CSV table of C-alpha atoms in Angstrom, one decimal:
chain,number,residue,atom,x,y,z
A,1,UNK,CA,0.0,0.0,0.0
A,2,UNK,CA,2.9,1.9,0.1
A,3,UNK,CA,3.8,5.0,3.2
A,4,UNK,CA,0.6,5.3,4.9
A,5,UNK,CA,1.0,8.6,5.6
A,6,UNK,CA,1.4,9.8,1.8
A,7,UNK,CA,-1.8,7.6,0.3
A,8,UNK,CA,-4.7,9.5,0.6
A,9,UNK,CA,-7.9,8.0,2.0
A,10,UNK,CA,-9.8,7.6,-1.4
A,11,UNK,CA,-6.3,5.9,-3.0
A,12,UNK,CA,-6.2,3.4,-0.2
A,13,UNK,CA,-9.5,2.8,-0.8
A,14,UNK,CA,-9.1,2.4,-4.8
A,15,UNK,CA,-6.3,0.0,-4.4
A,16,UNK,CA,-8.1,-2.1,-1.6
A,17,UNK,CA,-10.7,-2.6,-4.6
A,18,UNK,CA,-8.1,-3.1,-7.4
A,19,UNK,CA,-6.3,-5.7,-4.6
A,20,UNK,CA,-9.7,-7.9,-3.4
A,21,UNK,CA,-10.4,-8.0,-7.3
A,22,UNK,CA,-7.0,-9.1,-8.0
A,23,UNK,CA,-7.2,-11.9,-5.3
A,24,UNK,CA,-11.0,-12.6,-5.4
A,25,UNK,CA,-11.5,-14.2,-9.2
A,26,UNK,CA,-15.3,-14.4,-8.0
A,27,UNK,CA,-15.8,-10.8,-6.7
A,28,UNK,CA,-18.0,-8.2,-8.7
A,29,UNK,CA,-17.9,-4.3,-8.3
A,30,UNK,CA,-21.1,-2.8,-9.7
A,31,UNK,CA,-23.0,0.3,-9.3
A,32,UNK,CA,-24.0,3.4,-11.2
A,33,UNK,CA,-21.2,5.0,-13.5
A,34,UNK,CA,-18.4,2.5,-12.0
A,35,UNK,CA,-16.7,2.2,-15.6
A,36,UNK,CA,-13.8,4.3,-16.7
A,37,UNK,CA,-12.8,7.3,-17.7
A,38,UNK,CA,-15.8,8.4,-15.0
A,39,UNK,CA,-15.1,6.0,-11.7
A,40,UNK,CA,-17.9,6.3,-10.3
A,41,UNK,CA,-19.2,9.9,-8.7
A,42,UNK,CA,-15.9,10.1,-6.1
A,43,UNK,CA,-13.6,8.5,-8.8
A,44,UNK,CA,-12.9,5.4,-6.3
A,45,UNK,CA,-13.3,3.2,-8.9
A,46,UNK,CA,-11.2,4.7,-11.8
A,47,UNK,CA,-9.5,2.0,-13.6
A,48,UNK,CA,-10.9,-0.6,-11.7
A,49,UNK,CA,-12.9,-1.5,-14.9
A,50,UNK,CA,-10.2,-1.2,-17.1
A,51,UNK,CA,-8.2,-3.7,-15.4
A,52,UNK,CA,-10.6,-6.0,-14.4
A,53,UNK,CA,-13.2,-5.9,-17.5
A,54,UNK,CA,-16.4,-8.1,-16.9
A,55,UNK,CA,-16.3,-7.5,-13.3
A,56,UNK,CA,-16.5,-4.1,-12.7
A,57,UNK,CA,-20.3,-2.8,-13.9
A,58,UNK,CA,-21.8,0.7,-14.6
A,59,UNK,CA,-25.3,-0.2,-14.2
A,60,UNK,CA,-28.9,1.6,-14.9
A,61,UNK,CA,-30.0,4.1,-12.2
A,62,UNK,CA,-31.7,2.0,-10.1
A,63,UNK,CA,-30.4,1.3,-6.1
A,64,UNK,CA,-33.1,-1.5,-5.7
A,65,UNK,CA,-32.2,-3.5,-9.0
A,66,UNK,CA,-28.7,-2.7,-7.9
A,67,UNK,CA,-28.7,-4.6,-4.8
A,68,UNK,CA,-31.0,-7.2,-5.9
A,69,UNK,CA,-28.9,-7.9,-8.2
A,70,UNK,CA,-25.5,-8.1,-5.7
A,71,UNK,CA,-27.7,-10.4,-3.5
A,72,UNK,CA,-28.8,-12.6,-6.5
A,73,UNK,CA,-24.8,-12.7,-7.4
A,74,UNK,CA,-23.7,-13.7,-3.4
A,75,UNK,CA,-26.7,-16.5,-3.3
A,76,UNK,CA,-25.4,-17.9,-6.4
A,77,UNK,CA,-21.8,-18.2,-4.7
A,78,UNK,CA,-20.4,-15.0,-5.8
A,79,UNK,CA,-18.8,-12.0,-3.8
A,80,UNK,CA,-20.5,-8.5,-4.6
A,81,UNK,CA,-19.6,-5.1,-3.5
A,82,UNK,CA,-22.3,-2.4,-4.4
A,83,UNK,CA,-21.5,1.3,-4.5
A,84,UNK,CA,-24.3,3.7,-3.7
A,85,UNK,CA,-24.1,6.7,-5.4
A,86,UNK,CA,-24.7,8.6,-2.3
A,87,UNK,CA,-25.8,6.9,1.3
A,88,UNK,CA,-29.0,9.2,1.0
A,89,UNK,CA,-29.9,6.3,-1.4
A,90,UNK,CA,-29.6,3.5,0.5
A,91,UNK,CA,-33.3,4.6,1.7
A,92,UNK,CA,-34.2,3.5,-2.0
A,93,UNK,CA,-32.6,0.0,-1.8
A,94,UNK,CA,-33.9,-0.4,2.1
A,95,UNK,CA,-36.0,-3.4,1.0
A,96,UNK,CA,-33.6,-5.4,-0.4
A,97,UNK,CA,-30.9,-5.0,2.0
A,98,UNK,CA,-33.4,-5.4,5.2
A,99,UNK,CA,-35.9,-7.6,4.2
A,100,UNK,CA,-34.0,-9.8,1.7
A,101,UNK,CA,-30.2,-9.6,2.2
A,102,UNK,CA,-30.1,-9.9,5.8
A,103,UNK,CA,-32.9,-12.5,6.2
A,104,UNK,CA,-31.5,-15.0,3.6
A,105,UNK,CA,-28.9,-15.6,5.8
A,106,UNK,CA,-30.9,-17.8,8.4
A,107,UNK,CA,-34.5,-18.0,6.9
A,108,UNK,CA,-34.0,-20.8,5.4
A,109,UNK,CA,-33.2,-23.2,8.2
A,110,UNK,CA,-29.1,-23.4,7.6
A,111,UNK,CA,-26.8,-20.8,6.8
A,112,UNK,CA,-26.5,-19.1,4.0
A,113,UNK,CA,-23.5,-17.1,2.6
A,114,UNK,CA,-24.2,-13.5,1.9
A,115,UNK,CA,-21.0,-12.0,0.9
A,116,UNK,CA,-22.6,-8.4,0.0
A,117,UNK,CA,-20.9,-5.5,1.0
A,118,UNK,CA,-22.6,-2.1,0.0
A,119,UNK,CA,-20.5,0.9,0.0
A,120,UNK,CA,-22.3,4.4,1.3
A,121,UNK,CA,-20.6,7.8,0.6
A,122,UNK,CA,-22.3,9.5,3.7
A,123,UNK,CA,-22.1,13.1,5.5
A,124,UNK,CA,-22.3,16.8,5.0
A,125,UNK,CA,-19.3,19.3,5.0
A,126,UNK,CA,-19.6,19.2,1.1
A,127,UNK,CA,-22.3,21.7,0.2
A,128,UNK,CA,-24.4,19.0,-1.4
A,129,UNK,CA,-27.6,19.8,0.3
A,130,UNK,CA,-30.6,17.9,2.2
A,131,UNK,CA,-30.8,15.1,-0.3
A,132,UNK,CA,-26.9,14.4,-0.4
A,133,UNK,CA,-25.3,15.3,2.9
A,134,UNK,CA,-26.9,12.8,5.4
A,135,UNK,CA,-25.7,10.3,7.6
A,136,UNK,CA,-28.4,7.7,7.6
A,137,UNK,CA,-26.1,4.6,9.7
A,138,UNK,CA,-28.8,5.2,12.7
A,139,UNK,CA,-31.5,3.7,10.1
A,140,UNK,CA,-29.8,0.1,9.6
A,141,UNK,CA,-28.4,-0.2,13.6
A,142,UNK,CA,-30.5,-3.4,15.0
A,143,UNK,CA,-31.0,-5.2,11.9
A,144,UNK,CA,-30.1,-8.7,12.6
A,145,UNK,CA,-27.2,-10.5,10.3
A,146,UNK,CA,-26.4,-6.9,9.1
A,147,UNK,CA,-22.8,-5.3,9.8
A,148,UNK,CA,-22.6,-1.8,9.9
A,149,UNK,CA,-18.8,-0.7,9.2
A,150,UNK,CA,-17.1,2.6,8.4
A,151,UNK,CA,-13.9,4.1,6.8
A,152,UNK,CA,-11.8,5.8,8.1
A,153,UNK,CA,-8.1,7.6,8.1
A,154,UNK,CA,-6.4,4.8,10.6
A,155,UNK,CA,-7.9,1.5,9.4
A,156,UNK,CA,-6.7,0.3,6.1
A,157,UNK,CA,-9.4,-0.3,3.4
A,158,UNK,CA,-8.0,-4.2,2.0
A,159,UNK,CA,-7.6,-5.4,5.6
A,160,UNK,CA,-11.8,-4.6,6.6
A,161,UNK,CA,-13.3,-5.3,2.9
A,162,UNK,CA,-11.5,-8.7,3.2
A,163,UNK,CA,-12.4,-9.4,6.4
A,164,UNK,CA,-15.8,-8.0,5.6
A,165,UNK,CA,-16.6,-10.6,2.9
A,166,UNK,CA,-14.7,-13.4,4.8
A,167,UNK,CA,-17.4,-12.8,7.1
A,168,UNK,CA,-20.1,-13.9,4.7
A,169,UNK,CA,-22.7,-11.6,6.1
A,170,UNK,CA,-24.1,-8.5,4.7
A,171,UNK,CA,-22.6,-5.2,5.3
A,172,UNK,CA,-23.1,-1.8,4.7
A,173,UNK,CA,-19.2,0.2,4.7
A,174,UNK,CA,-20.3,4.3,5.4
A,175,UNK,CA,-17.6,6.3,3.6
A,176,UNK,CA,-17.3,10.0,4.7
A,177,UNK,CA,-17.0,11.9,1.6
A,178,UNK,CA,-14.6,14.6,3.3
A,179,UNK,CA,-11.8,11.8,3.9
A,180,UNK,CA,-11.7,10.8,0.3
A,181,UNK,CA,-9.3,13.7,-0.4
A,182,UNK,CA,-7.1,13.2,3.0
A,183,UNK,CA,-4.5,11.9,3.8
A,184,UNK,CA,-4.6,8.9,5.9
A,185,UNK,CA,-3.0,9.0,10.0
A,186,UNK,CA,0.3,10.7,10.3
A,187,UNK,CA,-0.7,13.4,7.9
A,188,UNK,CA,-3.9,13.6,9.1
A,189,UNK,CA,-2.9,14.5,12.6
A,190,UNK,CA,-1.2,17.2,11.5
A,191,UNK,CA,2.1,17.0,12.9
A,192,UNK,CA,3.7,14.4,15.4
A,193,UNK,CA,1.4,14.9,18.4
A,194,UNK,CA,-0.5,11.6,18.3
A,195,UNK,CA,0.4,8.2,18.4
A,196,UNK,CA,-2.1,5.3,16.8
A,197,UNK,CA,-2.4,1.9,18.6
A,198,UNK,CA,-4.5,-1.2,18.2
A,199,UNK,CA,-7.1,-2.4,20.7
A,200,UNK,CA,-8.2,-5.2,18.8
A,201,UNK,CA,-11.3,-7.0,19.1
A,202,UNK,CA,-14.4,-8.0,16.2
A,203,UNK,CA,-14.7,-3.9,16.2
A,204,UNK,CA,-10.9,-3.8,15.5
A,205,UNK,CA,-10.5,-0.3,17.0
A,206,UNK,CA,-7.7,2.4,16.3
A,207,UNK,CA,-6.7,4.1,20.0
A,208,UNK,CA,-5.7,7.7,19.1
A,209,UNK,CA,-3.5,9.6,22.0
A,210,UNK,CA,-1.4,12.2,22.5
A,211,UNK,CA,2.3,11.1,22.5
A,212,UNK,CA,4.2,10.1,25.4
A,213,UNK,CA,1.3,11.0,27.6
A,214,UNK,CA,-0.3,8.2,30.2
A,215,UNK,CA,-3.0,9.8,31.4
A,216,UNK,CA,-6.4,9.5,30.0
A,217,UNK,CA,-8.8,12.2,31.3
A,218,UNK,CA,-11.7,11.5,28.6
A,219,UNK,CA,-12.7,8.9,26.5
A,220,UNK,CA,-14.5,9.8,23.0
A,221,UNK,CA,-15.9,7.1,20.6
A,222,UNK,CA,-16.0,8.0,17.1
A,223,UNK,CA,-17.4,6.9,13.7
A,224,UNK,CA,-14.3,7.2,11.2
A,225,UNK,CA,-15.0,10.2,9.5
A,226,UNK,CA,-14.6,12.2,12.6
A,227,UNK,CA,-11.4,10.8,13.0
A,228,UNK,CA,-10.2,14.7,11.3
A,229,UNK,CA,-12.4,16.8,13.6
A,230,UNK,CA,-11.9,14.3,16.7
A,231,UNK,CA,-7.8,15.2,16.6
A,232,UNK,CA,-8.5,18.5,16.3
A,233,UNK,CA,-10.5,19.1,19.5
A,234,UNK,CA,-8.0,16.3,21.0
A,235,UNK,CA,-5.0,18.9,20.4
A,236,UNK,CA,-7.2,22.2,21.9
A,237,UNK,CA,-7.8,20.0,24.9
A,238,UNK,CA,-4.2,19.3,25.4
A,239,UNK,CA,-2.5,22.3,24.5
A,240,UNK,CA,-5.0,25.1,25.9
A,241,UNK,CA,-6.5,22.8,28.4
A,242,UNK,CA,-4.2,20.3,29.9
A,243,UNK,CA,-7.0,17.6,29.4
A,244,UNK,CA,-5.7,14.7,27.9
A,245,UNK,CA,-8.3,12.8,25.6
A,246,UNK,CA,-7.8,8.8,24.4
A,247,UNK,CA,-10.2,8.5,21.1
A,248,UNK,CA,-11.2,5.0,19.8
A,249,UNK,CA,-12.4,4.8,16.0
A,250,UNK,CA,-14.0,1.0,15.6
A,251,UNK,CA,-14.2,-0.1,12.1
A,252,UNK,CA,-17.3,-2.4,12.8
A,253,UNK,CA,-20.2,0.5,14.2
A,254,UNK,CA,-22.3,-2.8,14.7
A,255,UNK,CA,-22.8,-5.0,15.9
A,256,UNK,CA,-20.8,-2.8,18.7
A,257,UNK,CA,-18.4,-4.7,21.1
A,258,UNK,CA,-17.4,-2.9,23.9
A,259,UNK,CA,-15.5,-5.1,26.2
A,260,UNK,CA,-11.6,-3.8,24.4
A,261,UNK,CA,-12.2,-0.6,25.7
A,262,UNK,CA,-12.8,-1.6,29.5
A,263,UNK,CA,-9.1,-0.6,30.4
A,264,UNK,CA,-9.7,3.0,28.8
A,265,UNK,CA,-13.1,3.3,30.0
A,266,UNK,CA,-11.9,2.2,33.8
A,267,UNK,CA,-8.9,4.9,33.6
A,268,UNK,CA,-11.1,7.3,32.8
A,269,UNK,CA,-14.4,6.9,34.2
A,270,UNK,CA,-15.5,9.3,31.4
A,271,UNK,CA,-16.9,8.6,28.2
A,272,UNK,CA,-17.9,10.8,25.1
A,273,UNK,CA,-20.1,9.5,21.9
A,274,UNK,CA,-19.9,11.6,18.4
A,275,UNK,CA,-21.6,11.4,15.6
A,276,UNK,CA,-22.9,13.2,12.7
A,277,UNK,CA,-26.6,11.6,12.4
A,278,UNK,CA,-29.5,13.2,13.7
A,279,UNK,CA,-30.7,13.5,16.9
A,280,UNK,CA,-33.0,10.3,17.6
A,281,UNK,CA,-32.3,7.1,17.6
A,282,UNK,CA,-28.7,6.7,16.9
A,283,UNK,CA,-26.2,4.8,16.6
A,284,UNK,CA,-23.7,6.5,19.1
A,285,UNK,CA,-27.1,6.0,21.6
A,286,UNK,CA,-26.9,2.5,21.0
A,287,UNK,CA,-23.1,2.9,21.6
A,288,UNK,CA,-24.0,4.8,25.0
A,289,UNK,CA,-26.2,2.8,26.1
A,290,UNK,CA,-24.0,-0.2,25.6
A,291,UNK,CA,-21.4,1.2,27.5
A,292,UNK,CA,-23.3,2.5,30.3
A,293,UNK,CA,-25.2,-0.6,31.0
A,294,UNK,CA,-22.1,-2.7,30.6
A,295,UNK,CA,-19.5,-0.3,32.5
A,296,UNK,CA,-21.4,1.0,34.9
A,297,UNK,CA,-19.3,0.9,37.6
A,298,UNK,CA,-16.4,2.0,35.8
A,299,UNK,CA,-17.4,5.3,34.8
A,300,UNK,CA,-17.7,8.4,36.7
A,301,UNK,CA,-20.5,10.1,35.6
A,302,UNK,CA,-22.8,9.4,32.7
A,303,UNK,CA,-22.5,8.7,29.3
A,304,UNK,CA,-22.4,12.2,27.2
A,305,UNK,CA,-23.6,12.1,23.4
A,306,UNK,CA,-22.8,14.6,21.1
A,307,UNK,CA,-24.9,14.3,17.5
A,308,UNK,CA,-26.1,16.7,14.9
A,309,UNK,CA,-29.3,18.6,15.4
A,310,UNK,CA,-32.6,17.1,14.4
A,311,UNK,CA,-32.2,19.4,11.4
A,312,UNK,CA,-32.5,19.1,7.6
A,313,UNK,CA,-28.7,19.8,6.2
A,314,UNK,CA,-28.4,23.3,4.3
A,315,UNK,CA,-26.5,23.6,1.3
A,316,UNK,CA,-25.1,26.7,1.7
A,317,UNK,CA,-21.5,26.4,4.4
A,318,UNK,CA,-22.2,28.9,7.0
A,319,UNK,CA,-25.8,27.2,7.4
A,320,UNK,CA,-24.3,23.4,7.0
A,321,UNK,CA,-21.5,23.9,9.2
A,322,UNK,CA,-24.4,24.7,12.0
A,323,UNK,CA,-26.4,21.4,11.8
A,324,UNK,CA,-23.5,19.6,11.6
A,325,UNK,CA,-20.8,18.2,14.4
A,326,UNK,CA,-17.4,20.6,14.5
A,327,UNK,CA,-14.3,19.9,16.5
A,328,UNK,CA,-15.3,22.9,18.4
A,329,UNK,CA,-18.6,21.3,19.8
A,330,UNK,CA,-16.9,18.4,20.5
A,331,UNK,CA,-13.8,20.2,22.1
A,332,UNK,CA,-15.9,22.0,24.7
A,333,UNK,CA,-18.3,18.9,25.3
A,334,UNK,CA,-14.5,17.3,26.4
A,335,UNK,CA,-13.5,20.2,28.6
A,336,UNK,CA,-17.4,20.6,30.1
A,337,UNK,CA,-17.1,16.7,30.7
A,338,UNK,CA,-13.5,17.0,32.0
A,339,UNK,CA,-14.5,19.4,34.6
A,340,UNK,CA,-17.7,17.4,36.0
């Protein structure tokens, strides 16, 4: 894959593809506009197609033949990974991924292998507007046999796909647009003030810390395309506030698996949730709630959760930028948690 800290997020991502194709002799990318010169609409896929003709598909605009057509392609022993357009249109291809792809797998009195993977670009910060800028992973938490997953700037894209389709069992893999264009960790921090461990575990979480530095103050969990604005409230805690902050960014959102974190959470004794869905039913309340009713008597003080408004997403910046999570909300959430 080459220096991590050179590849941007959207190259890692394009080679993962051009990789699992390489290795997978069974594995189909299809969705709308995939073929070259166009890539699909974030260019992930250029030249996918072009080395691996026959398997890579530009297909009609349609999300629900799309998937139905991934899930016919997995049942018949193939691997399939889907790309949505936009996550915003997953809403379009909810039937087939929630009342076909994840049931097949035990309806039918054994197991059955659904190696499906549909990829979502997801959230704002873009100026795309209501229709374009959501992020809908709150929708598909609970659905049983379905993996929710997420990229991000420390987990390498190969490593989960494979592991994603090893797995057998539908997925959806939420792609934050703004990361595309970063750089993955290392670059992405900035400078040299972080260091980026392993926990481990079915989550396979990144630990994010501030160098040298034992002491863990707050704990914040994070989907991966926080990861950005997570480091940056990290280093206005440190550096203008002394409060030393130990992020987690699991690549599996769910099902969620706590138990890795139990050293962090005990050090600490208090926990933060972000997350760029709407208030209501979300997926860092699931988190939350996991934690708190598992943890209990590790943490100090509640469970905080900091989300996006119950809002519809303006196009215009000034306006998006206000419905939407900024390290600056998230950096005083820290200090006001820190504090209590």
């Amino acid at each position: 894959m080459g220096d991590p800290t050179a590849q941007r997020v959207g190259e890692n991502l394009n080679r993962a593809l051009a990789t699992l194709l390489a290795e997978r002799p069974d594995l189909h990318l299809i969705g709308e506009d995939l073929a070259d010169p166009y890539g699909g609409a974030f260019g992930v896929t250029r030249g996918l197609s072009t080395e691996h003709p026959g398997r890579v598909l530009s297909t009609p605009i349609s999300e629900q033949a799309i998937v139905g057509f991934a899930v016919g392609l997995a049942l018949r022993g193939r691997e399939a990974v889907v790309e949505v357009m936009f996550s915003d249109f997953a809403t379009l291809c909810f039937d087939q991924i929630v009342n076909l792809a994840s049931k097949v797998v035990t309806m039918y009195g054994q197991p059955v292998r659904m190696p499906l993977v549909v990829r979502c670009p997801t959230g704002g910060n873009r100026g795309y507007g209501p229709t374009h800028s959501q992020s809908l992973q709150k929708h598909f938490v609970g659905v049983p046999n379905l993996a929710l997953h997420e990229m991000s700037p420390v987990h390498d894209g190969h490593a989960t796909l494979a592991r994603i389709l090893d797995a057998a069992v539908p997925a959806l893999y939420f792609e934050d647009k703004v990361l595309y264009g970063r750089r993955r960790f290392g670059a992405a921090a900035g400078d040299e003030l972080f260091h980026c461990a392993r926990i481990g575990g079915a989550c396979d979480f990144a630990e994010l810390g501030v160098r040298g530095v034992d002491q863990v103050d707050v704990v914040v969990v994070a989907p991966g395309g926080l990861t950005d604005r997570v480091l940056g409230a990290m280093r206005g805690a440190y550096l203008n506030d002394e409060i030393a902050v130990r992020a987690v960014v699991p690549s599996r959102l769910y099902p969620f698996d706590p138990a890795p974190l139990a050293a962090l959470v005990a050090a600490a004794g208090r926990v933060v949730v972000v997350e760029d869905s709407a208030a209501g039913g979300t997926w860092g309340a699931e988190v939350a709630h996991t934690i708190h009713q598992q943890m209990w008597e590790m943490l100090s003080q509640p469970v905080r959760l900091l989300h996006a408004p119950a809002r519809t997403i303006p196009a215009a910046p000034h306006l998006e930028r206000a419905v939407l999570v900024q390290e600056d909300d998230l950096r005083a959430m820290v200090t006001a948690v820190a504090g209590g």
